[in-house]
Tab-separated table of C-alpha atoms in Angstrom:
chain	number	residue	atom	x	y	z
F	1	VAL	CA	-22.625	-9.622	-36.450
F	2	GLY	CA	-25.851	-8.588	-34.481
F	3	LEU	CA	-29.319	-10.015	-34.396
F	4	LEU	CA	-29.631	-12.747	-37.338
F	5	VAL	CA	-32.743	-14.359	-36.642
F	6	GLY	CA	-35.465	-13.489	-34.197
F	7	ASP	CA	-38.060	-10.423	-32.879
F	8	ARG	CA	-36.147	-7.247	-31.135
F	9	SER	CA	-39.239	-7.013	-28.703
F	10	GLN	CA	-39.012	-10.669	-27.670
F	11	SER	CA	-38.360	-10.995	-24.131
F	12	VAL	CA	-35.513	-13.409	-22.979
F	13	ALA	CA	-35.479	-15.549	-19.992
F	14	ARG	CA	-32.800	-18.502	-21.006
F	15	LEU	CA	-30.330	-17.992	-22.803
F	16	MET	CA	-27.455	-20.165	-24.274
F	17	THR	CA	-23.990	-19.278	-25.574
F	18	CYS	CA	-22.074	-21.420	-28.177
F	19	LEU	CA	-19.406	-21.258	-30.627
F	20	THR	CA	-21.193	-22.363	-33.592
F	21	LEU	CA	-24.763	-23.651	-34.487
F	22	THR	CA	-25.011	-27.125	-35.092
F	23	PRO	CA	-27.584	-29.562	-35.247
F	24	ASP	CA	-26.406	-30.815	-31.683
F	25	SER	CA	-26.149	-27.274	-30.474
F	26	VAL	CA	-29.559	-26.445	-31.936
F	27	ALA	CA	-31.299	-29.385	-30.604
F	28	GLU	CA	-29.915	-28.495	-27.112
F	29	ALA	CA	-31.320	-24.853	-27.535
F	30	VAL	CA	-34.624	-26.294	-28.573
F	31	ASP	CA	-34.828	-28.993	-26.095
F	32	ARG	CA	-33.677	-26.611	-23.139
F	33	GLN	CA	-36.140	-23.765	-24.370
F	34	ALA	CA	-33.653	-21.212	-24.838
F	35	ASP	CA	-34.948	-17.848	-25.959
F	36	LEU	CA	-31.815	-16.501	-27.485
F	37	VAL	CA	-28.582	-18.018	-28.517
F	38	VAL	CA	-25.474	-16.001	-28.573
F	39	THR	CA	-23.357	-17.790	-31.113
F	40	HIS	CA	-19.717	-16.650	-32.015
F	41	HIS	CA	-19.988	-17.984	-35.634
F	42	PRO	CA	-22.984	-16.521	-37.406
F	43	LEU	CA	-25.787	-18.848	-39.109
F	44	PRO	CA	-25.944	-18.646	-41.706
F	45	PHE	CA	-22.112	-18.138	-42.304
F	46	LYS	CA	-22.753	-17.437	-45.917
F	47	PRO	CA	-25.754	-15.773	-47.353
F	48	VAL	CA	-28.232	-18.235	-48.632
F	49	ARG	CA	-30.836	-17.971	-51.514
F	50	ARG	CA	-33.531	-20.117	-49.824
F	51	LEU	CA	-34.427	-21.124	-46.600
F	52	THR	CA	-35.742	-24.858	-46.586
F	53	THR	CA	-34.965	-28.156	-44.858
F	54	ASP	CA	-33.210	-29.563	-47.981
F	55	ALA	CA	-30.030	-28.314	-46.727
F	56	VAL	CA	-28.463	-28.706	-42.705
F	57	GLU	CA	-28.431	-24.645	-42.435
F	58	GLY	CA	-31.767	-24.593	-43.482
F	59	GLN	CA	-33.175	-27.245	-41.053
F	60	MET	CA	-31.233	-25.881	-38.179
F	61	LEU	CA	-32.777	-22.219	-38.838
F	62	TRP	CA	-36.254	-23.712	-39.643
F	63	ASP	CA	-35.996	-25.496	-36.161
F	64	LEU	CA	-34.693	-22.501	-34.494
F	65	ALA	CA	-37.752	-20.086	-35.805
F	66	ARG	CA	-40.504	-22.580	-35.034
F	67	ALA	CA	-39.239	-22.932	-31.589
F	68	GLY	CA	-39.100	-19.319	-31.133
F	69	VAL	CA	-35.341	-19.338	-30.635
F	70	SER	CA	-33.595	-16.147	-31.624
F	71	VAL	CA	-29.944	-15.769	-32.561
F	72	TYR	CA	-27.514	-13.284	-32.267
F	73	SER	CA	-23.859	-13.554	-33.164
F	74	PRO	CA	-20.783	-11.099	-31.858
F	75	HIS	CA	-18.376	-12.773	-34.238
F	76	THR	CA	-15.462	-10.449	-35.591
F	77	ALA	CA	-16.670	-7.611	-32.884
F	78	PHE	CA	-16.013	-10.396	-30.086
F	79	ASP	CA	-12.770	-11.146	-31.867
F	80	SER	CA	-11.575	-7.409	-31.562
F	81	ALA	CA	-13.502	-6.322	-28.270
F	82	ALA	CA	-11.371	-4.719	-25.449
F	83	GLY	CA	-12.293	-7.851	-23.397
F	84	GLY	CA	-12.861	-10.216	-26.468
F	85	ILE	CA	-11.203	-13.563	-27.367
F	86	ASN	CA	-7.877	-11.962	-28.368
F	87	ALA	CA	-7.546	-9.872	-25.223
F	88	GLN	CA	-8.051	-13.139	-22.966
F	89	LEU	CA	-5.569	-14.825	-24.862
F	90	ALA	CA	-3.134	-12.400	-24.234
F	91	THR	CA	-4.019	-12.033	-20.397
F	92	GLY	CA	-4.131	-15.821	-19.957
F	93	LEU	CA	-0.447	-16.034	-21.763
F	94	GLU	CA	0.808	-13.428	-19.513
F	95	LEU	CA	1.714	-10.953	-22.094
F	96	LYS	CA	3.092	-7.291	-21.195
F	97	GLU	CA	2.625	-4.193	-23.083
F	98	VAL	CA	-0.416	-5.724	-25.123
F	99	ALA	CA	-1.867	-3.770	-28.210
F	100	PRO	CA	-4.398	-4.783	-31.272
F	101	PHE	CA	-2.440	-5.334	-34.681
F	102	ALA	CA	-4.470	-2.532	-36.055
F	103	ALA	CA	-6.325	-0.391	-33.312
F	104	ASP	CA	-9.632	1.519	-33.455
F	105	GLU	CA	-8.910	5.483	-33.965
F	106	GLU	CA	-11.432	6.327	-31.220
F	107	ASP	CA	-10.453	3.425	-28.698
F	108	PRO	CA	-7.204	1.665	-28.699
F	109	SER	CA	-8.174	-0.904	-26.642
F	110	ILE	CA	-10.211	-2.284	-29.664
F	111	GLY	CA	-8.963	-3.832	-32.741
F	112	THR	CA	-7.805	-6.864	-34.731
F	113	GLY	CA	-5.576	-9.292	-33.230
F	114	ARG	CA	-3.120	-8.629	-30.534
F	115	ALA	CA	0.658	-8.431	-29.687
F	116	GLY	CA	2.205	-8.300	-26.399
F	117	ARG	CA	5.669	-8.991	-24.855
F	118	VAL	CA	6.959	-11.826	-23.112
F	119	ASP	CA	7.959	-10.800	-19.782
F	120	GLY	CA	11.236	-12.938	-19.084
F	121	SER	CA	12.783	-15.455	-21.010
F	122	LEU	CA	10.555	-17.760	-23.139
F	123	THR	CA	11.124	-20.542	-25.872
F	124	VAL	CA	8.984	-21.761	-28.654
F	125	ASP	CA	8.194	-24.790	-26.779
F	126	GLY	CA	7.629	-22.950	-23.706
F	127	LEU	CA	4.962	-20.859	-25.406
F	128	ALA	CA	3.542	-23.990	-26.707
F	129	GLU	CA	3.695	-25.402	-23.041
F	130	ARG	CA	2.146	-22.153	-21.559
F	131	THR	CA	-0.764	-22.131	-24.271
F	132	LYS	CA	-1.566	-25.905	-23.772
F	133	ARG	CA	-2.042	-25.288	-19.754
F	134	LEU	CA	-4.143	-22.192	-20.470
F	135	LEU	CA	-6.452	-24.138	-23.212
F	136	GLY	CA	-6.544	-27.327	-21.712
F	137	LEU	CA	-4.972	-29.285	-24.412
F	138	ASP	CA	-2.627	-32.201	-24.600
F	139	ALA	CA	-1.004	-31.316	-27.730
F	140	VAL	CA	-0.541	-28.088	-30.081
F	141	TRP	CA	0.984	-27.820	-33.567
F	142	VAL	CA	4.246	-25.953	-33.591
F	143	VAL	CA	6.444	-24.396	-36.530
F	144	GLY	CA	9.848	-23.252	-35.404
F	145	ALA	CA	12.775	-24.753	-33.426
F	146	ALA	CA	11.938	-25.906	-30.033
F	147	GLU	CA	14.611	-23.388	-28.183
F	148	GLN	CA	14.225	-20.469	-30.618
F	149	PRO	CA	13.569	-17.722	-28.190
F	150	VAL	CA	10.518	-15.987	-28.297
F	151	THR	CA	10.139	-12.112	-27.148
F	152	GLN	CA	7.244	-10.602	-28.898
F	153	VAL	CA	3.860	-12.631	-29.421
F	154	GLY	CA	1.159	-12.185	-31.833
F	155	LEU	CA	-2.503	-13.428	-31.506
F	156	ALA	CA	-5.240	-14.253	-33.787
F	157	CYS	CA	-7.957	-16.658	-32.694
F	158	GLY	CA	-9.653	-18.862	-35.222
F	159	ALA	CA	-7.987	-18.975	-38.807
F	160	GLY	CA	-5.767	-16.458	-37.834
F	161	GLY	CA	-2.748	-17.574	-39.933
F	162	SER	CA	-3.496	-14.846	-42.576
F	163	MET	CA	-2.477	-12.442	-40.021
F	164	LEU	CA	1.181	-13.508	-40.206
F	165	ASP	CA	1.851	-9.879	-42.212
F	166	ASP	CA	0.253	-7.975	-39.123
F	167	ALA	CA	2.069	-10.066	-36.453
F	168	ILE	CA	5.405	-9.514	-38.144
F	169	ALA	CA	4.409	-5.751	-38.735
F	170	ALA	CA	4.301	-5.419	-35.048
F	171	GLY	CA	7.642	-6.943	-33.888
F	172	CYS	CA	6.485	-10.339	-33.370
F	173	ASP	CA	8.413	-13.194	-33.487
F	174	ALA	CA	6.130	-15.942	-32.444
F	175	MET	CA	2.296	-16.215	-33.013
F	176	VAL	CA	-0.462	-18.000	-31.597
F	177	THR	CA	-3.510	-18.897	-33.645
F	178	GLY	CA	-6.129	-21.242	-34.180
F	179	GLU	CA	-5.111	-22.470	-37.466
F	180	ALA	CA	-2.595	-21.644	-40.682
F	181	THR	CA	-2.560	-23.018	-44.240
F	182	PHE	CA	0.399	-25.252	-44.949
F	183	HIS	CA	1.695	-22.558	-47.305
F	184	GLY	CA	1.275	-20.078	-44.460
F	185	CYS	CA	3.268	-22.379	-42.191
F	186	LEU	CA	5.837	-22.475	-44.463
F	187	ALA	CA	5.878	-18.726	-44.839
F	188	ALA	CA	6.213	-18.234	-41.294
F	189	GLU	CA	9.053	-20.747	-41.004
F	190	ALA	CA	10.952	-19.249	-43.564
F	191	ARG	CA	10.540	-15.498	-41.636
F	192	ARG	CA	11.532	-16.779	-38.682
F	193	VAL	CA	8.172	-16.651	-36.997
F	194	ALA	CA	7.463	-19.430	-34.627
F	195	LEU	CA	3.655	-20.576	-34.889
F	196	VAL	CA	1.592	-22.300	-32.105
F	197	LEU	CA	-1.380	-23.942	-33.750
F	198	VAL	CA	-4.136	-24.653	-31.165
F	199	GLY	CA	-7.274	-25.374	-33.736
F	200	HIS	CA	-9.791	-23.231	-34.357
F	201	TYR	CA	-12.336	-24.447	-31.949
F	202	ALA	CA	-9.888	-24.379	-28.861
F	203	SER	CA	-8.684	-20.835	-29.989
F	204	GLU	CA	-12.515	-19.422	-29.233
F	205	ARG	CA	-14.642	-22.140	-27.116
F	206	PHE	CA	-12.966	-20.817	-23.794
F	207	ALA	CA	-14.271	-17.475	-24.358
F	208	VAL	CA	-17.770	-18.606	-25.056
F	209	GLU	CA	-17.671	-20.332	-21.873
F	210	ALA	CA	-16.611	-17.230	-20.011
F	211	LEU	CA	-19.055	-15.123	-21.948
F	212	ALA	CA	-21.953	-17.121	-20.589
F	213	GLN	CA	-20.563	-16.323	-17.017
F	214	GLN	CA	-20.202	-12.634	-17.851
F	215	LEU	CA	-23.872	-12.298	-19.403
F	216	ALA	CA	-24.825	-14.278	-16.206
F	217	ASP	CA	-23.360	-11.821	-14.116
F	218	ALA	CA	-24.620	-8.875	-15.919
F	219	ILE	CA	-28.007	-9.494	-16.730
F	220	THR	CA	-30.252	-10.762	-13.363
F	221	GLY	CA	-33.192	-12.897	-14.113
F	222	VAL	CA	-32.060	-14.456	-17.188
F	223	ASP	CA	-30.900	-18.362	-17.109
F	224	THR	CA	-27.570	-18.471	-18.886
F	225	TRP	CA	-25.348	-21.541	-19.847
F	226	ALA	CA	-22.536	-22.497	-22.674
F	227	CYS	CA	-23.736	-25.217	-24.461
F	228	ALA	CA	-22.909	-28.471	-23.553
F	229	ALA	CA	-23.395	-30.247	-26.626
F	230	GLU	CA	-20.841	-28.780	-28.717
F	231	HIS	CA	-17.403	-30.163	-29.369
F	232	ASP	CA	-14.494	-29.997	-31.393
F	233	PRO	CA	-15.185	-31.854	-35.104
F	234	LEU	CA	-11.579	-32.721	-35.021
F	235	ARG	CA	-10.039	-35.573	-32.891
F	236	THR	CA	-6.564	-37.125	-33.079
F	237	VAL	CA	-5.999	-40.823	-33.115
């Protein structure tokens, strides 16, 4: 996390947020003359041995550097922050008594994932419908019986299916996340923990849009916007 590309002393007048740097989002940043891109997912995502235009990542980094566009990534810090992605999901889903799966020792409002209590009665399909409304989705993937009751919900944006054990340890009988593996879904079903899978993109993109507005409100004199060219690479047919 942090500043990945750029000059720390460079002034910023135009700032774009995005979930991931792709050829489309890079082109928008360059065309609209952004000085800084705040991207949730870092670029490069994995260390690279050489920076050339032979590879897509190299081409994107080269284009950004030539245009003087710096890159900053909050990534997991934004997932875990007091007002970060998982906290925003908890608020949007109207959960109560929300706490991280594993909290920071100095600040218990910071930490990985979130778990929160459902206020009133709710079923698995009811949770799925509530999640769809929050994220503006037509459909989600669900593990668990439709009428299975839900009392405690775990949240982990992105590829959060790997945090199933953390959700169970927090007393959750359901979990909302971006994606989980096939075997992770089977493990959840065997342990009678419902899953609502919204897709990696949908689980995080909404917070990137909110971040653009938060930065615009907090920093005067900086033109700030969320990338318009970005889209989910997956579509249903």
